[in-house]
XYZ file of C-alpha atoms in Angstrom:
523
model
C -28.119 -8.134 44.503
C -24.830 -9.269 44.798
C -26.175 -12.962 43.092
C -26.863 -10.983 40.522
C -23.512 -9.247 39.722
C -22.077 -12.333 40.144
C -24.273 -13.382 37.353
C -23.761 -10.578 35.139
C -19.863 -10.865 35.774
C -20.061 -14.351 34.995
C -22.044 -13.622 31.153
C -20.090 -10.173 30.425
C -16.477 -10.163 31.872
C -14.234 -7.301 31.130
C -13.396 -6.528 27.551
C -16.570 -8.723 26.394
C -17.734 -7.479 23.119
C -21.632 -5.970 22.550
C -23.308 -5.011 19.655
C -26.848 -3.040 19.763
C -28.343 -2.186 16.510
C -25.364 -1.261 14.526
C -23.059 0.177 17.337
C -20.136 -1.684 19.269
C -18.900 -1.535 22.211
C -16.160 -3.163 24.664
C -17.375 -3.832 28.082
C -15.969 -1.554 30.797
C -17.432 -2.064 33.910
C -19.903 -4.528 35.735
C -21.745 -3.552 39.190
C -23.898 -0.786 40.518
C -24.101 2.927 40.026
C -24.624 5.109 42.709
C -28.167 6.779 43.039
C -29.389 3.990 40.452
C -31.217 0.645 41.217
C -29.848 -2.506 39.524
C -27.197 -4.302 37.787
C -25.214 -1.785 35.093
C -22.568 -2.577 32.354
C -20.154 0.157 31.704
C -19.600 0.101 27.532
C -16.895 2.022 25.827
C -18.221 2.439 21.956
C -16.203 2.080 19.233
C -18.175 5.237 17.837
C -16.152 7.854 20.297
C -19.281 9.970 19.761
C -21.851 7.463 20.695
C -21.648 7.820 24.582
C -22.591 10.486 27.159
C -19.423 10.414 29.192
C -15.829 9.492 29.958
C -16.949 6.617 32.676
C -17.419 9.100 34.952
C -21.246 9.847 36.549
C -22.010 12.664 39.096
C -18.262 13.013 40.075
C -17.624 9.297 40.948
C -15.053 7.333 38.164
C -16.581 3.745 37.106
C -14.048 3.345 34.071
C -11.992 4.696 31.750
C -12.418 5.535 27.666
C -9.955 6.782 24.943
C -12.484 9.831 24.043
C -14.377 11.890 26.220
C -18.092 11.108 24.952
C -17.368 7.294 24.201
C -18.646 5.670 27.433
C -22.430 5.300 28.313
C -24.513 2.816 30.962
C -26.677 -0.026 29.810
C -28.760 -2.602 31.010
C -27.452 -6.013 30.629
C -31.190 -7.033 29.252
C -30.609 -4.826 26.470
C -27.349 -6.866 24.833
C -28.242 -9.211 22.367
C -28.213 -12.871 21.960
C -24.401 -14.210 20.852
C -23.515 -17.236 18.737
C -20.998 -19.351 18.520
C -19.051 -19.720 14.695
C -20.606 -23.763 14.023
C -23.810 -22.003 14.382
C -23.320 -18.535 12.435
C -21.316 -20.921 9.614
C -24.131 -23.594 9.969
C -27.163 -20.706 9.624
C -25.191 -19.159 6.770
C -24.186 -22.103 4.577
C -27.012 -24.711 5.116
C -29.817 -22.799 4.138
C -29.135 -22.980 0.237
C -30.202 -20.857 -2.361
C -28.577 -20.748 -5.676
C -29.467 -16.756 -5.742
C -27.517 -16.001 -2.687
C -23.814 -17.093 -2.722
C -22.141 -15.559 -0.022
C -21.868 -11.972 -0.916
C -18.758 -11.027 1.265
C -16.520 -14.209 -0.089
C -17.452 -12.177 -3.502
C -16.606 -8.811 -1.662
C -13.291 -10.496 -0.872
C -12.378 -11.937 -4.321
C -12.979 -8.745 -5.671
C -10.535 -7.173 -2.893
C -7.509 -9.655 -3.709
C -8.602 -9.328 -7.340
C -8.290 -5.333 -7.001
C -11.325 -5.571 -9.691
C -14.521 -3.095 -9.880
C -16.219 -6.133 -11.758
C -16.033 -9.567 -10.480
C -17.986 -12.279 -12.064
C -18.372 -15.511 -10.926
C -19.032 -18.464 -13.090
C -20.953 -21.177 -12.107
C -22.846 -19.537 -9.013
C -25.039 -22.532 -9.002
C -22.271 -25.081 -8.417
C -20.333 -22.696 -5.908
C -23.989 -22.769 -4.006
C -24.368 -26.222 -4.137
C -20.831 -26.543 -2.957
C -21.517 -24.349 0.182
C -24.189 -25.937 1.164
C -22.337 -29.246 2.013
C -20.485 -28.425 5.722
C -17.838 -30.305 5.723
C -17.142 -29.352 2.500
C -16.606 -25.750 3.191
C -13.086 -24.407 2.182
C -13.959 -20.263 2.479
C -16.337 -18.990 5.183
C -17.431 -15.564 6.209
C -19.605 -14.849 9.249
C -18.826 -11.433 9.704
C -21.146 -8.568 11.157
C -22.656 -11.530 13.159
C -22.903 -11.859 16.903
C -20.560 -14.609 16.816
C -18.119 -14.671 20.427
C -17.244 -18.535 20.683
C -15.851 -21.397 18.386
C -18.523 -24.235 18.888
C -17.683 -27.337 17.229
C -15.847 -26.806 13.855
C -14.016 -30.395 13.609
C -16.027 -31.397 10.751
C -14.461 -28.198 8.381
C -11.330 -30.208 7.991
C -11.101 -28.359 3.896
C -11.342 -24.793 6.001
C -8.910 -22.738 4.245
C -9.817 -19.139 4.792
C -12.185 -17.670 7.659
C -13.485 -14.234 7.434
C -14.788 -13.359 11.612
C -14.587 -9.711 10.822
C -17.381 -7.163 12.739
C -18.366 -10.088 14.862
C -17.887 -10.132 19.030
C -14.754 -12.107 19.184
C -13.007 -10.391 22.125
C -9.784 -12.376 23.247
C -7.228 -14.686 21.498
C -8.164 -17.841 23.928
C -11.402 -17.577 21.411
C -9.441 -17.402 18.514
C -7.288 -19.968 19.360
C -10.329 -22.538 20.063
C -11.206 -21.897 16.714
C -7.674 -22.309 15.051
C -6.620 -25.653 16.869
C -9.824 -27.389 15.242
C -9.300 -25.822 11.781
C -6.055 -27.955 10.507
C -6.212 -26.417 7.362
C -6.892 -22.822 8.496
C -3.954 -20.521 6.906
C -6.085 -17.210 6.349
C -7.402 -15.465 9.120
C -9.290 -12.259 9.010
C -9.756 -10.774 12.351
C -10.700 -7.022 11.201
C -13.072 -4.244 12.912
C -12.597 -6.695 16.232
C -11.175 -5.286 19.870
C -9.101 -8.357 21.102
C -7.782 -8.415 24.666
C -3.789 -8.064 24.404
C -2.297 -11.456 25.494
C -0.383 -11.701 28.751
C 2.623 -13.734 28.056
C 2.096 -17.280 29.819
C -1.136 -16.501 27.629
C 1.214 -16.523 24.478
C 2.844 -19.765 25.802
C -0.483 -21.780 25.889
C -1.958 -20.720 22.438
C 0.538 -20.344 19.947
C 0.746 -23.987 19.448
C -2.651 -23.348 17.749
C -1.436 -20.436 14.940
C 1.132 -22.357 13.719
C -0.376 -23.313 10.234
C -1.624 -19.570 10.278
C -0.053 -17.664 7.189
C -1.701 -14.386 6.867
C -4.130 -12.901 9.215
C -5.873 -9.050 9.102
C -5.677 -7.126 11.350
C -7.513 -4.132 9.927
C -9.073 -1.068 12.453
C -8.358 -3.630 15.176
C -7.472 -0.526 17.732
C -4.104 -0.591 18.236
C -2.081 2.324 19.128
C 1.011 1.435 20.314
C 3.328 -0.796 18.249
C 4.498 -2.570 21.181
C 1.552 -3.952 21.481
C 1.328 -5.164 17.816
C 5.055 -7.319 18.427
C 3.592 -8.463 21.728
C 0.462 -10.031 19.562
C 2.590 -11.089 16.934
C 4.034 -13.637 19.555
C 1.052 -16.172 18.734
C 2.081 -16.263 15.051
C 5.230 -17.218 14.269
C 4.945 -18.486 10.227
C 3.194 -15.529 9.214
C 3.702 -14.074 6.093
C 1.442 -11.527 5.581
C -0.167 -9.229 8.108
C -2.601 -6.194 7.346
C -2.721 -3.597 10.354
C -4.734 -0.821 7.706
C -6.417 1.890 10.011
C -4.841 1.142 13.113
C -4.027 4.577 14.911
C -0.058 3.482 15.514
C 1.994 6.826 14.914
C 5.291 4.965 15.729
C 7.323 1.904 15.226
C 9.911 0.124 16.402
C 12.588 -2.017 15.575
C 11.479 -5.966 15.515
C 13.372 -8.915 17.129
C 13.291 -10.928 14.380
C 14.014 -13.791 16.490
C 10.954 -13.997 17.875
C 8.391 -12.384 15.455
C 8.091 -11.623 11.275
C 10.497 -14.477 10.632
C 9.429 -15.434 7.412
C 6.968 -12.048 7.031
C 6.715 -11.104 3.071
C 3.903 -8.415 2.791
C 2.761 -5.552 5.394
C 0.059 -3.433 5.109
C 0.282 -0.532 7.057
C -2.559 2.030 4.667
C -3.668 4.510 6.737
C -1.929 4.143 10.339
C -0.895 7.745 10.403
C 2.954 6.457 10.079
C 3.583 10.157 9.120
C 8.011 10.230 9.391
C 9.424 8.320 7.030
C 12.168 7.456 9.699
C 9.722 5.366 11.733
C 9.522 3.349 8.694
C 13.177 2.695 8.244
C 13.141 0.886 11.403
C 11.466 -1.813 9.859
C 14.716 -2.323 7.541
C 15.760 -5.400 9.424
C 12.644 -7.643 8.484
C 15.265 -9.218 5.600
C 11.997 -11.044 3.976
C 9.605 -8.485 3.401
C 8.719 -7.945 -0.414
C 5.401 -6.171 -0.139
C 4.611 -2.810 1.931
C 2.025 -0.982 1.757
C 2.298 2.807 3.454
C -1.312 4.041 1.322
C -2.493 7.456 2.958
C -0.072 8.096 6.321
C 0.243 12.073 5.238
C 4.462 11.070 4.152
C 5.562 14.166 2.793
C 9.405 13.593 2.477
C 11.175 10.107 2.106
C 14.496 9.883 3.716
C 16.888 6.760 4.340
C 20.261 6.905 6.022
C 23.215 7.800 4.067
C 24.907 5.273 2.018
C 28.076 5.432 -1.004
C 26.047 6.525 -4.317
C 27.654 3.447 -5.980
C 26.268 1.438 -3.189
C 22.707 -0.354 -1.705
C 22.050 0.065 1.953
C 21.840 -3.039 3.683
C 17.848 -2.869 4.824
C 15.013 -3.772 3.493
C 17.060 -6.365 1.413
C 14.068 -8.236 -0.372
C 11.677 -4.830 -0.472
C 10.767 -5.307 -4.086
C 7.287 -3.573 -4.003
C 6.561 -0.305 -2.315
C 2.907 1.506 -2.024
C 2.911 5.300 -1.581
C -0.329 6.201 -3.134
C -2.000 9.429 -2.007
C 0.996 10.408 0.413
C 1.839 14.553 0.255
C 5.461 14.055 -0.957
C 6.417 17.660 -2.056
C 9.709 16.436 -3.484
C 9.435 13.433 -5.837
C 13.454 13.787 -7.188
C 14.172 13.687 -3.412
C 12.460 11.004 -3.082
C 13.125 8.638 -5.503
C 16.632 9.744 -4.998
C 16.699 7.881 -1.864
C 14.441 5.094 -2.863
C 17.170 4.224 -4.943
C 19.214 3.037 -2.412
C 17.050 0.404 -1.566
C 18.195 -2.912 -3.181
C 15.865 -4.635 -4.806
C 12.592 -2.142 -5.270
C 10.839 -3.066 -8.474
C 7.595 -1.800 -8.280
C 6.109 1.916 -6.845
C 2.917 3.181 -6.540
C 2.904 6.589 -5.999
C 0.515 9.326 -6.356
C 1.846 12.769 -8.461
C 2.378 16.062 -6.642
C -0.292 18.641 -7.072
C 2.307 20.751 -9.745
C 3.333 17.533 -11.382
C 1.210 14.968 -13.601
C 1.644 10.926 -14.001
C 4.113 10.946 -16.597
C 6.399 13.697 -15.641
C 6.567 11.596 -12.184
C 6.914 8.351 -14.207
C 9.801 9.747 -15.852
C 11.664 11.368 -12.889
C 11.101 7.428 -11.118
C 12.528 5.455 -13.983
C 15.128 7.605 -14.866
C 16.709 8.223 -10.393
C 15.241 4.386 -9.469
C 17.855 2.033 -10.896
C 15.837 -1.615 -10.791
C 12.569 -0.104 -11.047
C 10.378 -2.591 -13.740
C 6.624 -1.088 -12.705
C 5.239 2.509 -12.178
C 1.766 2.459 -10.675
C 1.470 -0.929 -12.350
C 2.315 0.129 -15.620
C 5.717 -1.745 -16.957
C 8.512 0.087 -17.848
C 9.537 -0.033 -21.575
C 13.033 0.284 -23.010
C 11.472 3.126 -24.695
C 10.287 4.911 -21.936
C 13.777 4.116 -19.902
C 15.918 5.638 -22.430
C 13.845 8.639 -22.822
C 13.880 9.340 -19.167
C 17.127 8.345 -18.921
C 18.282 10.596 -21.838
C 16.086 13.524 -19.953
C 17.855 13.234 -16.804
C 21.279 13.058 -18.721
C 20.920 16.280 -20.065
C 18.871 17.934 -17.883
C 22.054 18.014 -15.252
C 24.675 17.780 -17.875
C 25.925 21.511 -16.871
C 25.654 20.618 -13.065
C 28.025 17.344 -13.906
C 30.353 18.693 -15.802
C 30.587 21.933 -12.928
C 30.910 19.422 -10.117
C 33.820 17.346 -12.234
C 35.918 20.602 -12.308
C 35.306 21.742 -8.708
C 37.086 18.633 -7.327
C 35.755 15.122 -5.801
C 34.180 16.550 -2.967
C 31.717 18.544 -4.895
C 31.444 15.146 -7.030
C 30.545 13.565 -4.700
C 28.042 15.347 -3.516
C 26.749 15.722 -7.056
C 26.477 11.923 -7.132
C 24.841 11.623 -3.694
C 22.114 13.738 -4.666
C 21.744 12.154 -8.285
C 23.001 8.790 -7.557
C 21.826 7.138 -11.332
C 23.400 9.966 -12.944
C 26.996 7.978 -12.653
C 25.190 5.323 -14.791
C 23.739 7.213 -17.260
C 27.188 8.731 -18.214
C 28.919 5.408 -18.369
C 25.583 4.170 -20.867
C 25.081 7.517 -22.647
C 29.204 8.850 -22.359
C 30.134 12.441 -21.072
C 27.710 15.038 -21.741
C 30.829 17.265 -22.356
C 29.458 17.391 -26.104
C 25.897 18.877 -25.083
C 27.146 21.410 -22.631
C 27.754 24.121 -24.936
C 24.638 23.771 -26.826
C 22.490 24.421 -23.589
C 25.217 27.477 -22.373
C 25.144 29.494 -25.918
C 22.112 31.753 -26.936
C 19.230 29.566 -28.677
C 16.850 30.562 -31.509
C 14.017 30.724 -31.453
C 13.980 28.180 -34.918
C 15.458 25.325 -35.335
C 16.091 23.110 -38.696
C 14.987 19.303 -37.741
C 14.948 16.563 -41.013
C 11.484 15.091 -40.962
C 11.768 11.296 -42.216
C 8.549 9.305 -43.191
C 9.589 5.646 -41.982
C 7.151 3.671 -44.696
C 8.172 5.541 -47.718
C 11.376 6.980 -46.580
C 10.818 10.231 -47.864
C 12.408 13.243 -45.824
C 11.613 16.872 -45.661
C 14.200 19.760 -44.351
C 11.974 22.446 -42.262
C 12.642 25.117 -40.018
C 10.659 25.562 -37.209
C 9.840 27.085 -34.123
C 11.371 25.627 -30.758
C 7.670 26.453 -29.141
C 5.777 24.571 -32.140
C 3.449 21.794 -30.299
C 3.442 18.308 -31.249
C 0.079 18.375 -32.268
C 0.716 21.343 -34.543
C 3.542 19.508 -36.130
C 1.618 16.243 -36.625
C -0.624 18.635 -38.623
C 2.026 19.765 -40.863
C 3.342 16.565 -41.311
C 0.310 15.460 -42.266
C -0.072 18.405 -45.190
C 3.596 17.840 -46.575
C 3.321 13.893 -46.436
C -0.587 13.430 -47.277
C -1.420 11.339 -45.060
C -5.157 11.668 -45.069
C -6.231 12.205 -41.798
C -4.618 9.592 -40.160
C -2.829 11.229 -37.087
C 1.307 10.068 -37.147
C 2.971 8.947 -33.962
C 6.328 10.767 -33.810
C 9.887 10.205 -32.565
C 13.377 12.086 -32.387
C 16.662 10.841 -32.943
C 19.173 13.192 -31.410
C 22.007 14.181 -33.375
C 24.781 13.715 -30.876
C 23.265 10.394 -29.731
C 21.618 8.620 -32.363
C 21.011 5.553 -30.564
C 18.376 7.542 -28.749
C 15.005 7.713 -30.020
C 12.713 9.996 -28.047
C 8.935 9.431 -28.141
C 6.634 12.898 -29.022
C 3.829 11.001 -26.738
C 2.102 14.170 -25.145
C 0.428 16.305 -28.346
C 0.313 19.324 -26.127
C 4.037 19.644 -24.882
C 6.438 21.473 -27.764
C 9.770 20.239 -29.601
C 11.281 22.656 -26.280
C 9.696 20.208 -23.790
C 11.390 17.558 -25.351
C 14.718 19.217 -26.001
C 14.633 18.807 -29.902
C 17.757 20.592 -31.393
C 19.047 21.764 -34.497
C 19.358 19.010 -36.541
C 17.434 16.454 -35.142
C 15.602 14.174 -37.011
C 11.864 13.637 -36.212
C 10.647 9.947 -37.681
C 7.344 9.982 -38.642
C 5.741 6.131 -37.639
């Protein structure tokens, strides 16, 4: 019996990686359980609900699982055969058929492409082309039983390797592969448990990452930061690492002298990175210009204090920032303080449940100084002075209070607005507009209505509620402009280097803070 442990110790050493049917699992344990004849491996599933216990079995403790129902007995008979990547490649890519291109290179493209339709031209030729080993410069094996490199020497075009869902279980096995892939610069390690590396570990095998550039990460299990900077150890020219759906919770400050040296995008969707503070401690990583913080449950952003007139000295390169389908209840607030990052030019961000895309888009262009892209979209000079013109008027009265109460309530007017400075050195002191918003409105107003084309213009009094849809309708009466629908505009009085768009037909002349004697163009 013992022989026989031996054996199974030998072919299934801690943290080995098994597959049956469509369920993984990380070995535990390797030996005999009491009151049961044999040789048993101890698994921990990945599935927390695929087990029958915790590693323990009639009172006695054989190992140890995250969840209480992950951990279950098997026979080592009942594993499956494993592979080694020259065979999984070798069985994928040599058996050609122009009908079957590798589906998850597509999967991929389409990924990176960020397209719902991908189409590939010349699927014959890209076929041919992957049939011919050594000519191979993308390969996927993943959701194969691969656990070993074999030899790979011959893929010396090997630019991108996909070993994701496969039964790689420790870095020396990444690092066989690596060293004999010269050209090898993107790994992707995802849905894989890997065996945290000891540090004369790290010593031996970096040598062997060092043409690695970006490498994911994703639903690897990690749960405790430290543990991501202790990995990060092997790759020191990285420039873009994905840790999506990894359980982490908290970060911590990097030693930049060791890891993320030349790190430009991190992905970090859906690792329930819920405080906006444990974010900020990533401020020193001076060359990041792409993060992604997708679904984390962020309801507030906050950033430490800083001079309104001033940029706060983190996150220096940050240019693009993803905070789609975060809870943020305060989107002012929060692009208040995104503001104060330097060099921010693209957000993604998802409208609260009381707002709607383009009152959002507005509050972000108008508080976000350098921001060029909203959810993709680029920012006109249209849409900038409008929102900018918004936001000038909307806290004229609050500016002009704050100037009269002294420089400390100025100030803190400014830090809680910090644009709004700008906008009154661009637009000039809304001293002018003040009254008009503190004196008793009517419920009319008298606007001049100009048709652009023919230059016509018609003096009409309407209501401050009328929609901009009911007004295109008169418009379209008084200027016959059979049935063709006008886009309209306002010059404001006071300012009339501003031209508002009427975009939204349901909002009214209110919404948009048309006055008495405004002139609506008619495009």
């Amino acid at each position: 019996m013992v022989g026989i442990i031996d054996e199974a110790h030998l072919f299934y050493p801690l943290g080995t990686r098994i597959k049956i049917a469509d369920n993984y699992g990380t070995v535990r344990y390797v030996g005999e359980v009491s009151g049961h004849m044999g040789t048993w491996l101890g698994i921990e599933w990945d599935d927390g609900l695929r087990g029958k216990h915790n590693g323990i079995v009639d009172g006695k403790r054989y190992f140890q699982t995250t969840t209480p129902t992950a951990g279950s007995f098997i026979r080592p008979g009942k594993v499956g055969p494993c592979a080694t990547l020259e065979d999984a490649a070798r069985e994928r890519y040599l058996n050609y058929d122009s009908s079957n291109v590798d589906e998850s290179l597509i999967r991929e493209a389409q990924a990176s492409l960020q397209a719902s339709l991908f189409e590939v031209v010349g699927m014959d030729k890209i076929a041919r082309k992957q049939s011919k080993f050594e000519q191979l410069e993308e390969v996927s094996v993943d959701q194969t039983p691969v656990n070993a490199a074999g030899y790979l020497k011959e893929l010396t075009q090997l630019t991108t390797l996909n070993v994701s869902h496969t039964l790689i279980w420790n870095w020396e096995i990444v690092a066989s592969i690596a060293q004999q892939l010269p050209s090898l610069t993107i790994l992707n390690l995802s849905s894989n448990r890997l065996v945290l590396p000891t540090t004369s570990q790290i010593a031996e095998l970096e040598p062997a990452f060092r043409q690695l550039k970006r490498i994911n990460l994703r639903s690897c299990g990690f749960s405790d930061w430290k543990d991501v900077m202790q990995t990060a150890l092997l790759w020191p020219n990285i420039v873009s690492l994905g840790l999506q759906e990894n359980s982490l919770g908290q970060l911590a400050e990097v030693d930049r002298k060791k890891i993320f040296r030349q790190l430009q995008e991190l992905d970090l969707h859906r690792t329930n990175i819920m405080d906006f503070d444990q974010v900020a401690k990533l401020g020193n990583l001076t060359t990041l210009r792409l993060l992604n913080l997708m679904e984390n449950g962020i309801e507030e952003i906050k950033l430490p204090d800083c001079d309104p007139q001033e940029k706060l000295n983190m996150f220096v390169s940050l240019e693009q920032l993803n905070l789609l389908h975060n809870p943020i209840w305060n989107e002012a607030d929060a692009f208040n303080e995104l503001d104060k990052l330097p060099q921010l030019k693209r957000l993604s961000m998802t409208p609260h449940l009381k707002s709607n895309f383009d009152e959002m888009a507005s509050k972000a262009v108008a508080s976000i100084s350098g921001l060029h892209f909203i959810n993709k979209a680029e920012v006109t000079a249209e849409e900038r002075r409008g929102a900018e013109y918004d936001i000038w008027k909307k806290y004229a009265l609050d500016w002009m209070q704050a100037t009269h109460q002294g420089s400390d309530s100025l100030r803190e007017f400014c830090r809680r607005h910090r644009t709004y400075p700008l906008l009154v050195k661009k637009y000039g002191s809304p001293a002018d507009f003040v009254p008009r918003i503190q004196t008793k409105q009517s419920n009319l107003i008298n606007v001049c209505i100009r048709h652009q084309l023919t230059g016509e213009t018609w003096e009409k009094k309407v209501p401050r509620m009328i929609t901009v849809q009911t007004l295109q309708g008169l418009i379209m009466k008084r200027f016959r402009l059979a049935g063709n629908v006008p886009q309209l505009c306002y010059i404001d009085a006071k300012h009339p280097d501003l031209v508002v768009p009427l975009d939204n037909n349901a909002k009214t002349l209110d919404f948009y803070s048309v006055q008495e004697h405004d002139t609506v163009l008619v495009q």
